[in-house]
Coordinates of C-alpha atoms in Angstrom, one line a residue:
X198 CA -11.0 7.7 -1.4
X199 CA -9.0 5.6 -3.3
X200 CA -7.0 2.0 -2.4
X201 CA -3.9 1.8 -4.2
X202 CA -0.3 -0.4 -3.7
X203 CA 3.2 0.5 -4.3
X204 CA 4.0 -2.4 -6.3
X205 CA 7.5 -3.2 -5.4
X206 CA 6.9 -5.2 -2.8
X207 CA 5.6 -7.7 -5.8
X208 CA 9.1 -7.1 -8.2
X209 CA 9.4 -10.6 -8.1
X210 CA 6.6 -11.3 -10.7
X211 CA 5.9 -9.7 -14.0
X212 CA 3.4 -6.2 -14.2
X213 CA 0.7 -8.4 -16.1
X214 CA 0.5 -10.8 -12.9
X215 CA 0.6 -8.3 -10.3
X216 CA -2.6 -6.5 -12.2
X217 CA -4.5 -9.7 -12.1
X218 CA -3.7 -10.0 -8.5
X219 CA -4.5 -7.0 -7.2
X220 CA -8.0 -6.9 -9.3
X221 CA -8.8 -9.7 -8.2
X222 CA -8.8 -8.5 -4.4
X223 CA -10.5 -5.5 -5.9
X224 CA -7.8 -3.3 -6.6
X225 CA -7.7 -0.8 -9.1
X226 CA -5.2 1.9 -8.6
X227 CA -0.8 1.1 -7.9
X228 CA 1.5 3.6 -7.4
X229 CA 5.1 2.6 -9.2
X230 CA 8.5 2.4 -8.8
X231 CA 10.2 4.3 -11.1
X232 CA 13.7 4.0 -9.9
X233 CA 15.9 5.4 -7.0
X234 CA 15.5 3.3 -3.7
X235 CA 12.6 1.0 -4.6
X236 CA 13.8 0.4 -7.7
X237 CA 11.6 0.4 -11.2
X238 CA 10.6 -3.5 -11.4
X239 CA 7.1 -3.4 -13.3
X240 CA 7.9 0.1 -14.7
X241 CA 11.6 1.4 -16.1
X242 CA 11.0 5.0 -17.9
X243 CA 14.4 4.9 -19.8
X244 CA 13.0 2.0 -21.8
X245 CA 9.1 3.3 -22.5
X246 CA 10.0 6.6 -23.3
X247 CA 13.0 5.2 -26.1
X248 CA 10.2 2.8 -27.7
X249 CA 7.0 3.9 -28.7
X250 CA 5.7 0.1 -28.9
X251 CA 7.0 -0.6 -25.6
X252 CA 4.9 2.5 -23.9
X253 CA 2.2 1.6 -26.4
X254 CA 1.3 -1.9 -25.3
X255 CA 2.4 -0.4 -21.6
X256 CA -0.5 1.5 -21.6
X257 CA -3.0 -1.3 -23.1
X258 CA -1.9 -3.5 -20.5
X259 CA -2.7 -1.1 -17.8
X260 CA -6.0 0.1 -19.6
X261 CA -7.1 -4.0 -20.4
X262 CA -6.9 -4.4 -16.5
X263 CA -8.8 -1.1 -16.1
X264 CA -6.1 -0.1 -13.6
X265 CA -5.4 3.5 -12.8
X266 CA -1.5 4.8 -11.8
X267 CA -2.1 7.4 -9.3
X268 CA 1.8 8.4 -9.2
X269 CA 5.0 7.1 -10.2
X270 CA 7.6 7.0 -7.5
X271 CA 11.5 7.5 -7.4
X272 CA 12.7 8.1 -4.3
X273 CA 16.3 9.2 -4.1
X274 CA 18.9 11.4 -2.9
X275 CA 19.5 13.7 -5.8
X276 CA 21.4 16.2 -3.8
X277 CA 24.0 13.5 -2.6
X278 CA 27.6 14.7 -2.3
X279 CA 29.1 11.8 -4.3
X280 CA 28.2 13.3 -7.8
X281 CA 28.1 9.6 -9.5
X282 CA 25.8 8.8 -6.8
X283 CA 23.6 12.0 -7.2
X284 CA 23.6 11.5 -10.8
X285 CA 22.1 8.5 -11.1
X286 CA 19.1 9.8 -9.0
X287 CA 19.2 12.9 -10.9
X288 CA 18.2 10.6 -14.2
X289 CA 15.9 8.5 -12.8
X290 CA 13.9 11.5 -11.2
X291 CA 14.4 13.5 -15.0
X292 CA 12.9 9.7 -16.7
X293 CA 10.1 9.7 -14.2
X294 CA 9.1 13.1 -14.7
X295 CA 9.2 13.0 -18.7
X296 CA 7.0 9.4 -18.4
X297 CA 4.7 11.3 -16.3
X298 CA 3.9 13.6 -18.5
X299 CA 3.4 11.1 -21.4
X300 CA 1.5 9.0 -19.3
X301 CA -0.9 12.1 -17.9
X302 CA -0.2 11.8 -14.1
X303 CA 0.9 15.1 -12.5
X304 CA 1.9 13.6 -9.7
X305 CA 5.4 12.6 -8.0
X306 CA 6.5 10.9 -5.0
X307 CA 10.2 10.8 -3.6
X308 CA 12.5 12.2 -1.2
X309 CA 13.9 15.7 -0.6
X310 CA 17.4 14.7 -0.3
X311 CA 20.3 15.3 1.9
X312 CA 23.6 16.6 1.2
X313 CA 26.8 16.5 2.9
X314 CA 28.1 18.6 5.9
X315 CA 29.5 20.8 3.4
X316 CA 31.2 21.0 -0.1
X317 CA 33.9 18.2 0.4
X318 CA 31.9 15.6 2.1
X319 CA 31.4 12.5 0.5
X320 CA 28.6 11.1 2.4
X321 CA 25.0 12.6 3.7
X322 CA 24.7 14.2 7.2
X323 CA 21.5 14.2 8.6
X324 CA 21.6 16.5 11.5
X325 CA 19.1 15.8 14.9
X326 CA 20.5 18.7 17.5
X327 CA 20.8 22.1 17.5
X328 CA 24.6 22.1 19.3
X329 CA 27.4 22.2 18.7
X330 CA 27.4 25.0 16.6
X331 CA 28.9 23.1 14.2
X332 CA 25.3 21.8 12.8
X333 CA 24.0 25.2 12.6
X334 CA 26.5 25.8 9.4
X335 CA 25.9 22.2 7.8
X336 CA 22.4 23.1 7.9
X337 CA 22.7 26.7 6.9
X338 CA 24.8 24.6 4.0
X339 CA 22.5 22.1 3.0
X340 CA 19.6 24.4 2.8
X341 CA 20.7 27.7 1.6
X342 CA 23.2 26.4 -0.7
X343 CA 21.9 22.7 -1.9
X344 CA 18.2 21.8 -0.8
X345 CA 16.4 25.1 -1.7
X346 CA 18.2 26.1 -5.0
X347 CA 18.0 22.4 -6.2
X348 CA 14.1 22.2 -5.9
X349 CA 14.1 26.3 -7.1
X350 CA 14.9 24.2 -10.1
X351 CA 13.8 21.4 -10.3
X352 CA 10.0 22.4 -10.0
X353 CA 9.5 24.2 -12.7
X354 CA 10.9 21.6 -14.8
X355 CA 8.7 19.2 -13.3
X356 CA 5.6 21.7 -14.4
X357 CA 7.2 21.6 -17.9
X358 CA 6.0 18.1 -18.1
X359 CA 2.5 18.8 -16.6
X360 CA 3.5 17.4 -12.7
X361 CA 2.3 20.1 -10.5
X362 CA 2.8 17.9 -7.7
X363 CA 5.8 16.5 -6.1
X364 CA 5.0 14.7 -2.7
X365 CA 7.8 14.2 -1.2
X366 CA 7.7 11.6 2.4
X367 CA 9.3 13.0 5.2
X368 CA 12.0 10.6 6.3
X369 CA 14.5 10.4 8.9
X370 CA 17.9 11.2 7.3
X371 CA 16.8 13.4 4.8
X372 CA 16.4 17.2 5.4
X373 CA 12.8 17.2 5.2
X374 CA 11.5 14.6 7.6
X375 CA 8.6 15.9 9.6
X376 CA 5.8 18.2 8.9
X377 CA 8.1 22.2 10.0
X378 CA 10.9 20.9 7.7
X379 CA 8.1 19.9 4.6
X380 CA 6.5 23.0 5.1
X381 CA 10.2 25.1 5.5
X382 CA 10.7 23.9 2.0
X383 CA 7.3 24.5 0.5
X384 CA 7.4 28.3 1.6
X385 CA 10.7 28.8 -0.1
X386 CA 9.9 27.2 -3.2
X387 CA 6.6 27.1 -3.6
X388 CA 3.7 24.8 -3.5
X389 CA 4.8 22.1 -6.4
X390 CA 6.3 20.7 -3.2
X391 CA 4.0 19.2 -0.7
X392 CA 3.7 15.9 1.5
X393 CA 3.5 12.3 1.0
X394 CA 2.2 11.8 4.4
X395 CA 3.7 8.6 5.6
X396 CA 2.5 8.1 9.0
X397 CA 5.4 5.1 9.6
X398 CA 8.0 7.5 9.7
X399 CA 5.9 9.6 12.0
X400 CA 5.0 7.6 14.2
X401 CA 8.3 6.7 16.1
X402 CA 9.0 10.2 16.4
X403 CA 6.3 10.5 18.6
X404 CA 3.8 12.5 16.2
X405 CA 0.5 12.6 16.6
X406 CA -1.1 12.0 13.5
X407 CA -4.2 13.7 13.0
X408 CA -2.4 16.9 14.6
X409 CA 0.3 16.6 11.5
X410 CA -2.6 16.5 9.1
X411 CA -4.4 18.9 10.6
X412 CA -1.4 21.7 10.1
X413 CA -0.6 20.1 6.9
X414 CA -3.9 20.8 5.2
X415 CA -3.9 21.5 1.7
X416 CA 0.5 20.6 1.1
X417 CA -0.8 16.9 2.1
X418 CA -0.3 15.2 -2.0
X419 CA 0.3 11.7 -1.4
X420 CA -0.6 9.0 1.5
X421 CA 1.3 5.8 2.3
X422 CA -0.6 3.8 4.2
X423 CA 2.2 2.0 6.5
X424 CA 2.3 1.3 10.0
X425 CA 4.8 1.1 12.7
X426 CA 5.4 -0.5 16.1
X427 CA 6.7 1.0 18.9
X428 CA 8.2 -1.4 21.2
X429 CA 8.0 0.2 24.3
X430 CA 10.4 -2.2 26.6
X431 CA 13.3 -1.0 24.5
X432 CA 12.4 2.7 23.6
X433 CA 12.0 2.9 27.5
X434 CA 15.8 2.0 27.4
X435 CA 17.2 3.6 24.4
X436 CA 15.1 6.3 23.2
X437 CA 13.9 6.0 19.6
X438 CA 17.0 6.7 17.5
X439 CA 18.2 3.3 16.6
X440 CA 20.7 1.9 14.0
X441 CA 20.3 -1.7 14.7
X442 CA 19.6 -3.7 11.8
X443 CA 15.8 -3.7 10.9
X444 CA 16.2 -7.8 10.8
X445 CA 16.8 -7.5 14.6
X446 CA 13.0 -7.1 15.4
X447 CA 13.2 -8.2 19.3
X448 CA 16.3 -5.4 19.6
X449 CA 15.0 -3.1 17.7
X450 CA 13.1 0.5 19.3
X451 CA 10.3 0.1 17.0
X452 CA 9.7 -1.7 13.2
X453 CA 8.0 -1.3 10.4
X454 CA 4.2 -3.0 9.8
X455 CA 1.7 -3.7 8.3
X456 CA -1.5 -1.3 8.8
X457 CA -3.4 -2.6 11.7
X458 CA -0.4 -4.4 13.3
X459 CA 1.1 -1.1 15.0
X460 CA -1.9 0.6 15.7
X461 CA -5.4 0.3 15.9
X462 CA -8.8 0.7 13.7
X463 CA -9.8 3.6 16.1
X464 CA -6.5 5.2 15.1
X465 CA -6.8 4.6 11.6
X466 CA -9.9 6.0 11.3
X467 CA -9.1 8.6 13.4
X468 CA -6.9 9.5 9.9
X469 CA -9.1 9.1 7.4
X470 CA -11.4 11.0 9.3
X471 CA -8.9 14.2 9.3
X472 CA -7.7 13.9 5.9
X473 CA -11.3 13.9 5.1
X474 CA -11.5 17.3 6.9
X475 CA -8.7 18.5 5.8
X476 CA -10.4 18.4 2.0
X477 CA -7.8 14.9 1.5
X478 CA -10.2 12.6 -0.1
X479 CA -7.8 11.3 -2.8
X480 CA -5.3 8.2 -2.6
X481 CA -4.3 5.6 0.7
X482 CA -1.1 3.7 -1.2
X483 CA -0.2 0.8 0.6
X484 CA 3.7 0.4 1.1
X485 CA 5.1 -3.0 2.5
X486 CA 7.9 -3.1 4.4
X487 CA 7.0 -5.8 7.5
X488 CA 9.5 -8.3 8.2
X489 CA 7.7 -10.2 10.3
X490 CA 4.7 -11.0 7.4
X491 CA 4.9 -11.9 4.2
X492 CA 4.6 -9.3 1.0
X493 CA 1.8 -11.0 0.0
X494 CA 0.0 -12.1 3.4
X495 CA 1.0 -8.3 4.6
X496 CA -0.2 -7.1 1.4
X497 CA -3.8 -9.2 1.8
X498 CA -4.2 -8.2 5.5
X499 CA -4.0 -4.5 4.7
X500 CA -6.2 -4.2 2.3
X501 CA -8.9 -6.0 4.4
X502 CA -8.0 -4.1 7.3
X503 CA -8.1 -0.5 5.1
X504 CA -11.4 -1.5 3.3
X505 CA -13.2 -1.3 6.9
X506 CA -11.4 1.9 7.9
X507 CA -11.6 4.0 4.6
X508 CA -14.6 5.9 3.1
X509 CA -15.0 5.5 -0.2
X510 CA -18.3 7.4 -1.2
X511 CA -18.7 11.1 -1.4
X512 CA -20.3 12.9 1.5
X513 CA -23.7 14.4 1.4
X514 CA -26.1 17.2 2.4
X515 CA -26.2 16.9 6.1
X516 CA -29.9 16.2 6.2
X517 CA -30.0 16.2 10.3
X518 CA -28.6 19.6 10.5

């Protein structure tokens, strides 16, 4: 296995600094930010792929620091029903995908959208029940009509540019969120799409882990190695749906953390045991998103803490059996 970092938590410094520091904790492999939500701080595709230069000495800088990019990431909602919005997406996932295939990564991360309730909405509807019957059309809608045709699409254009792989995270108020809904859209378009298994965004739904990995299998592309806390005084109140601010931490049913701060080594291991079994030896990507550490202190306390839990060599000839 491989330790890598989404870099945006670190936007605030230049690319060349945040190389140095991550080397020099033994680091060799980022995932970036290419636009949409996290933005495209230490990497913008418009730019590299108008200047030769600029992608020129791009790629020296990342080959002087002998650091690998293991995917680019543009998370967005390129099926929104505001068209300016959805257009703006729309270019920074066509950028990304063109800079992959200069740069030789066939590899994607990002979202799988939501659209409206229907064709004159103006804003995503994310839809958690089954009744009234009233959600059974928007989501007839938004995947008959919008999700499946737009990734019908979209994939082999991604191909075009040598990504085979499009890992997208399943996330709560998009229409693929959990491991039936990533799997729903896989079948009907085919297996450019598959996971980036992001066990935050699992975890407060109440999923157990190892049991998603386990029926994921082979779709699993991408890992995000984030954690989350459950604060079980509140959920006992109000359930785990909660729109509260994530700034209100003591409120809040459960927050974002850093690995190791929500759950445990045994747990953790428990997950790089299965994706090993699973045939998953590739990529753990650290995202940062605790409020309650700093980037860079959460940043240095995962990485220590995934260093103990990860397996990095190759297995061997069981010589006991």
């Amino acid at each position: 296995m491989k330790l890598s970092v989404l870099t945006v938590l670190l936007g605030d410094r230049p690319l060349e600094e945040v190389l140095k520091y991550l080397t020099d904790m033994d680091v060799h492999t980022i995932e970036l930010g290419t636009g949409g939500y996290p933005g495209n701080a230490h990497c913008k595709p418009a730019e590299l792929l108008a200047d030769a230069g600029r992608l020129k000495a791009f790629k020296q800088l990342l080959k002087d620091y002998e650091i690998e990019v293991c995917a680019l990431s543009t998370h967005g909602n390129y099926v929104h029903p505001n068209p300016d919005i959805a257009a703006k997406f729309q270019s920074d996932l066509d950028n990304t995908l063109k800079l992959a295939g200069e740069l030789g990564i066939d590899r994607v991360v990002g979202f799988s959208g939501c659209p409206g309730g229907g064709p004159k909405d103006e804003y995503p509807n994310w839809v958690t029940c089954p009744w009234p019957d009233d959600f059974q059309e928007i989501l007839d809608y938004q995947w008959n009509q919008v999700l499946i045709p737009y990734w019908s699409k979209m994939c082999p254009i991604a191909q075009s540019y040598g990504v085979n792989r499009i890992a997208l995270e399943m996330h709560p108020g998009f229409c693929v969120y959990n491991v039936e809904s990533l799997l729903k859209l896989r079948e009907a378009v085919g297996p450019v799409i598959g996971a980036n298994l992001d066990p935050s965004h699992l975890f407060w739904q109440g999923v157990n882990i190892p049991a998603a990995i386990r029926k994921l299998g082979d779709a699993i592309y991408f890992f995000h190695a984030k954690d989350t806390k459950v604060d079980e005084i509140n959920t006992g109140v109000n359930g785990v749906l909660d729109t509260k601010h994530y700034a209100d931490e003591i409120n809040r049913s459960w927050i974002f953390r850093s690995v190791g701060y929500g759950h445990d080594y045994q747990t953790w291991k428990d997950i790089v045991s299965n994706l090993r079994m699973v045939g998953y030896d590739d990529v753990m990507s650290i995202e940062h998103e605790d409020s309650l550490l700093s980037p860079t202190e959460g940043l240095e306390k995962a990485v220590s803490f995934l260093k103990e839990v990860m397996a990095f060599q190759g297995t061997t000839e069981m010589f006991w059996a």
